[in-house]
Amino acid sequence: YFMAVAFLSAQRIKDSSSQVGACIVNQENKIVGIVYKGMPSGCDDDLLPWSRSADNKLDTKYPYVCHAELNAIMNKNSADVKGCTMYVALFPCNECAKLIIQAGIKDVICLSDKYHDTLEMTASRQLLNLAVVWVMSKHRVKVCICLILHRKIKPYQNTKYIWKNLSNQTIYSPH
Ligand SMILES: [Zn+2]
């Protein structure tokens, strides 16, 4: 359900090439933040570029856009998000990993890890792994990568997930 909320909020994204939504849920299973990727508030997104490539990097979206994770943490409607779970479509990049760790988010559940081999994701995994080790003795942070087996099935319906920890060990596999 919460992943569905993350996906639904992502439909509002202007950038149709990568619609990433995020949803933060607290320990009572209440949603404390829903947000999608977008330009910083107050910045007219009609005046900023949305392209993925250009001769000048300043003419692409990348220097400007706020990832869904950042927006979700910043726009939370509770005092803090410590111990919360974040549902996000894509595995978080290194910048978002920093925010997630600093915000005290306990679990990250994502559906896709399609940029696994990029520098950002590799750094992100290192950070999240370290945070896991560091917090292990107290709260045991668990970061799960949820991979969709059958990509044609809607991600949040009748989906068979394999849950893996960051060391790529399967921790849950449905029959
Ligand atoms: Zn990010």
mmCIF file with all atom_site columns, N, CA, C and O and ligand atoms in Angstrom, residues 67 69 93 96, ligand 1:
data_model
loop_
_atom_site.group_PDB
_atom_site.id
_atom_site.type_symbol
_atom_site.label_atom_id
_atom_site.label_alt_id
_atom_site.label_comp_id
_atom_site.label_asym_id
_atom_site.label_entity_id
_atom_site.label_seq_id
_atom_site.pdbx_PDB_ins_code
_atom_site.Cartn_x
_atom_site.Cartn_y
_atom_site.Cartn_z
_atom_site.occupancy
_atom_site.B_iso_or_equiv
_atom_site.pdbx_formal_charge
_atom_site.auth_seq_id
_atom_site.auth_comp_id
_atom_site.auth_asym_id
_atom_site.auth_atom_id
_atom_site.pdbx_PDB_model_num
ATOM   1  N  N  . HIS A 1 67 ? 15.584 15.484 -5.148 1.00 0.00 ? 67 HIS A N  1
ATOM   2  C  CA . HIS A 1 67 ? 15.098 14.109 -5.168 1.00 0.00 ? 67 HIS A CA 1
ATOM   3  C  C  . HIS A 1 67 ? 13.938 13.941 -4.191 1.00 0.00 ? 67 HIS A C  1
ATOM   4  O  O  . HIS A 1 67 ? 13.815 14.665 -3.214 1.00 0.00 ? 67 HIS A O  1
ATOM   5  N  N  . GLU A 1 69 ? 13.403 11.818 -1.945 1.00 0.00 ? 69 GLU A N  1
ATOM   6  C  CA . GLU A 1 69 ? 13.794 11.519 -0.564 1.00 0.00 ? 69 GLU A CA 1
ATOM   7  C  C  . GLU A 1 69 ? 14.014 12.811 0.215  1.00 0.00 ? 69 GLU A C  1
ATOM   8  O  O  . GLU A 1 69 ? 13.576 12.960 1.351  1.00 0.00 ? 69 GLU A O  1
ATOM   9  N  N  . CYS A 1 93 ? 20.237 7.675  -4.009 1.00 0.00 ? 93 CYS A N  1
ATOM   10 C  CA . CYS A 1 93 ? 21.601 8.039  -4.394 1.00 0.00 ? 93 CYS A CA 1
ATOM   11 C  C  . CYS A 1 93 ? 22.406 8.383  -3.147 1.00 0.00 ? 93 CYS A C  1
ATOM   12 O  O  . CYS A 1 93 ? 21.884 8.404  -2.034 1.00 0.00 ? 93 CYS A O  1
ATOM   13 N  N  . CYS A 1 96 ? 21.063 11.371 -1.092 1.00 0.00 ? 96 CYS A N  1
ATOM   14 C  CA . CYS A 1 96 ? 19.863 11.024 -0.328 1.00 0.00 ? 96 CYS A CA 1
ATOM   15 C  C  . CYS A 1 96 ? 20.197 10.060 0.803  1.00 0.00 ? 96 CYS A C  1
ATOM   16 O  O  . CYS A 1 96 ? 19.582 10.115 1.874  1.00 0.00 ? 96 CYS A O  1
HETATM 17 ZN ZN . ZN  B 2 .  ? 18.887 11.128 -4.463 1.00 0.00 ? 1  ZN  B ZN 1
#
